[in-house]
Each structure stands twice: as structure tokens, then as C-alpha cells.
PDB file of C-alpha atoms in Angstrom:
ATOM      1  CA  MET A   1       9.384 -94.929 -15.509  1.00  0.00           C
ATOM      2  CA  SER A   2       8.046 -95.435 -19.065  1.00  0.00           C
ATOM      3  CA  LEU A   3       4.820 -96.854 -17.831  1.00  0.00           C
ATOM      4  CA  ALA A   4       4.112 -93.785 -15.775  1.00  0.00           C
ATOM      5  CA  ARG A   5       5.096 -91.254 -18.694  1.00  0.00           C
ATOM      6  CA  ASP A   6       2.640 -93.458 -21.087  1.00  0.00           C
ATOM      7  CA  VAL A   7      -0.270 -93.070 -18.403  1.00  0.00           C
ATOM      8  CA  MET A   8       0.256 -89.282 -18.123  1.00  0.00           C
ATOM      9  CA  THR A   9       0.376 -89.228 -22.034  1.00  0.00           C
ATOM     10  CA  ILE A  10      -2.794 -91.070 -22.115  1.00  0.00           C
ATOM     11  CA  ALA A  11      -4.729 -89.470 -19.678  1.00  0.00           C
ATOM     12  CA  ALA A  12      -3.876 -85.842 -20.829  1.00  0.00           C
ATOM     13  CA  VAL A  13      -4.170 -86.202 -24.472  1.00  0.00           C
ATOM     14  CA  SER A  14      -7.611 -87.990 -23.514  1.00  0.00           C
ATOM     15  CA  ALA A  15      -8.713 -85.211 -21.435  1.00  0.00           C
ATOM     16  CA  GLY A  16      -7.529 -82.473 -24.260  1.00  0.00           C
ATOM     17  CA  ALA A  17      -9.691 -84.748 -26.704  1.00  0.00           C
ATOM     18  CA  PHE A  18     -12.485 -84.380 -24.413  1.00  0.00           C
ATOM     19  CA  PHE A  19     -12.336 -80.790 -24.313  1.00  0.00           C
ATOM     20  CA  PHE A  20     -12.150 -80.324 -27.847  1.00  0.00           C
ATOM     21  CA  LEU A  21     -15.329 -82.497 -28.140  1.00  0.00           C
ATOM     22  CA  ALA A  22     -16.963 -80.350 -25.666  1.00  0.00           C
ATOM     23  CA  GLY A  23     -15.925 -77.255 -27.615  1.00  0.00           C
ATOM     24  CA  THR A  24     -17.486 -78.770 -30.623  1.00  0.00           C
ATOM     25  CA  VAL A  25     -20.651 -79.374 -28.909  1.00  0.00           C
ATOM     26  CA  GLY A  26     -20.845 -75.941 -27.683  1.00  0.00           C
ATOM     27  CA  LEU A  27     -20.378 -74.709 -31.425  1.00  0.00           C
ATOM     28  CA  LEU A  28     -23.476 -76.796 -32.374  1.00  0.00           C
ATOM     29  CA  ARG A  29     -25.720 -76.252 -29.639  1.00  0.00           C
ATOM     30  CA  PHE A  30     -25.512 -72.626 -28.285  1.00  0.00           C
ATOM     31  CA  PRO A  31     -27.921 -70.276 -29.947  1.00  0.00           C
ATOM     32  CA  ASP A  32     -25.935 -67.128 -31.055  1.00  0.00           C
ATOM     33  CA  THR A  33     -22.583 -66.276 -32.379  1.00  0.00           C
ATOM     34  CA  LEU A  34     -20.655 -64.897 -29.320  1.00  0.00           C
ATOM     35  CA  THR A  35     -21.467 -67.905 -27.029  1.00  0.00           C
ATOM     36  CA  ARG A  36     -20.419 -70.261 -29.595  1.00  0.00           C
ATOM     37  CA  LEU A  37     -17.155 -68.586 -29.967  1.00  0.00           C
ATOM     38  CA  HIS A  38     -16.821 -68.180 -26.291  1.00  0.00           C
ATOM     39  CA  ALA A  39     -17.386 -71.949 -25.800  1.00  0.00           C
ATOM     40  CA  LEU A  40     -15.191 -73.049 -28.723  1.00  0.00           C
ATOM     41  CA  THR A  41     -12.121 -70.942 -27.765  1.00  0.00           C
ATOM     42  CA  LYS A  42     -12.194 -71.571 -23.985  1.00  0.00           C
ATOM     43  CA  ALA A  43     -12.293 -75.384 -24.774  1.00  0.00           C
ATOM     44  CA  ASP A  44     -10.016 -75.604 -27.772  1.00  0.00           C
ATOM     45  CA  ASN A  45      -7.329 -73.587 -25.841  1.00  0.00           C
ATOM     46  CA  LEU A  46      -7.633 -75.957 -22.710  1.00  0.00           C
ATOM     47  CA  GLY A  47      -7.722 -78.860 -25.115  1.00  0.00           C
ATOM     48  CA  LEU A  48      -4.550 -78.100 -26.806  1.00  0.00           C
ATOM     49  CA  GLY A  49      -2.936 -77.453 -23.629  1.00  0.00           C
ATOM     50  CA  LEU A  50      -3.833 -80.676 -22.257  1.00  0.00           C
ATOM     51  CA  VAL A  51      -2.494 -82.277 -25.769  1.00  0.00           C
ATOM     52  CA  VAL A  52       0.647 -80.638 -25.450  1.00  0.00           C
ATOM     53  CA  LEU A  53       1.299 -81.332 -21.636  1.00  0.00           C
ATOM     54  CA  GLY A  54       0.501 -84.965 -22.535  1.00  0.00           C
ATOM     55  CA  LEU A  55       3.233 -85.000 -25.216  1.00  0.00           C
ATOM     56  CA  LEU A  56       5.946 -83.313 -23.681  1.00  0.00           C
ATOM     57  CA  PRO A  57       6.943 -86.480 -21.595  1.00  0.00           C
ATOM     58  CA  GLN A  58       7.377 -88.257 -24.920  1.00  0.00           C
ATOM     59  CA  ALA A  59       9.385 -85.637 -26.384  1.00  0.00           C
ATOM     60  CA  ALA A  60      12.858 -86.953 -27.428  1.00  0.00           C
ATOM     61  CA  SER A  61      14.895 -83.767 -26.656  1.00  0.00           C
ATOM     62  CA  LEU A  62      14.645 -80.259 -25.165  1.00  0.00           C
ATOM     63  CA  ARG A  63      14.344 -78.846 -28.679  1.00  0.00           C
ATOM     64  CA  ASP A  64      11.194 -81.101 -29.565  1.00  0.00           C
ATOM     65  CA  GLY A  65       9.693 -79.968 -26.161  1.00  0.00           C
ATOM     66  CA  LEU A  66      10.155 -76.369 -26.862  1.00  0.00           C
ATOM     67  CA  LYS A  67       8.606 -77.088 -30.584  1.00  0.00           C
ATOM     68  CA  LEU A  68       5.753 -78.235 -28.874  1.00  0.00           C
ATOM     69  CA  VAL A  69       5.126 -75.277 -26.524  1.00  0.00           C
ATOM     70  CA  GLY A  70       5.507 -73.100 -29.390  1.00  0.00           C
ATOM     71  CA  ILE A  71       2.991 -74.761 -31.112  1.00  0.00           C
ATOM     72  CA  TRP A  72       0.785 -74.320 -28.188  1.00  0.00           C
ATOM     73  CA  LEU A  73       1.619 -70.661 -27.912  1.00  0.00           C
ATOM     74  CA  LEU A  74       1.239 -70.018 -31.443  1.00  0.00           C
ATOM     75  CA  GLY A  75      -2.459 -71.773 -31.263  1.00  0.00           C
ATOM     76  CA  LEU A  76      -3.337 -69.667 -28.281  1.00  0.00           C
ATOM     77  CA  LEU A  77      -2.393 -66.289 -30.230  1.00  0.00           C
ATOM     78  CA  ALA A  78      -4.295 -67.368 -33.425  1.00  0.00           C
ATOM     79  CA  GLY A  79      -6.962 -68.662 -31.566  1.00  0.00           C
ATOM     80  CA  ALA A  80      -7.308 -64.925 -29.711  1.00  0.00           C
ATOM     81  CA  THR A  81      -6.965 -63.052 -32.833  1.00  0.00           C
ATOM     82  CA  VAL A  82      -9.578 -65.066 -34.907  1.00  0.00           C
ATOM     83  CA  SER A  83     -11.890 -64.797 -31.908  1.00  0.00           C
ATOM     84  CA  GLN A  84     -11.425 -61.212 -31.699  1.00  0.00           C
ATOM     85  CA  LEU A  85     -12.218 -60.789 -35.330  1.00  0.00           C
ATOM     86  CA  ILE A  86     -15.330 -62.862 -35.615  1.00  0.00           C
ATOM     87  CA  ALA A  87     -16.739 -61.086 -32.521  1.00  0.00           C
ATOM     88  CA  ARG A  88     -15.919 -57.830 -33.898  1.00  0.00           C
ATOM     89  CA  ALA A  89     -17.660 -58.851 -37.173  1.00  0.00           C
ATOM     90  CA  ALA A  90     -20.525 -60.236 -35.349  1.00  0.00           C
ATOM     91  CA  ARG A  91     -21.089 -56.979 -33.337  1.00  0.00           C
ATOM     92  CA  GLN A  92     -21.168 -54.941 -36.210  1.00  0.00           C
ATOM     93  CA  GLY A  93     -23.700 -57.154 -37.625  1.00  0.00           C
ATOM     94  CA  GLN A  94     -21.808 -58.576 -40.558  1.00  0.00           C
ATOM     95  CA  LEU A  95     -22.407 -62.348 -39.335  1.00  0.00           C
ATOM     96  CA  ASN A  96     -25.506 -64.194 -39.689  1.00  0.00           C
ATOM     97  CA  ARG A  97     -26.854 -65.703 -36.521  1.00  0.00           C
TER      98      ARG A  97
END
């Protein structure tokens, strides 16, 4: 059973790292602020979700698992809030393209 958990952890964390990398590439390659922001937030949210999904089977207790889920939810909330603020500033012309 431990081998199956380890394989799932490695697969999910690797997939999450791939999405983090893809979001970073989108941040560096896309032409304007809004498309960069879209690529980064979507990829980072999915990447963090996959990393948490991969770490959940390794959690020692239910409390540790709930902490991981809480971190993921706070990451989603923070990402949505920050992207909204950046998009609003970009629309008002306060950010350089």
C-alpha cells in the first residue's frame, strides 16, 4: 500500500510542478498584463491543487490533511483577490505593459 501512495504522491506533485512551470512560461511569454495574469492564476491554482492532492495520502493524521486543504483554499482565495486587484489596476491604466 505504501508503494501506491508514494507513486500517487510523485505523480501528483510532478504534475503540479509542471503546471507551475507552465504558468511561469505563460507569465514570461504572453504579450499583455491580462493574458499573463490569466495564464499564471489558472496554472498556479491547478498546480497547487495537484500538489495538495499528492500530499494528502502522506498526511499523518486527519488534522494534517485538513491543514493542507486549508492552505489550498487560502491559496485560491489569495490568488483570486490579487489577480482581481492587478486586473483592475491594469484596466485603469496604472500598470505598464
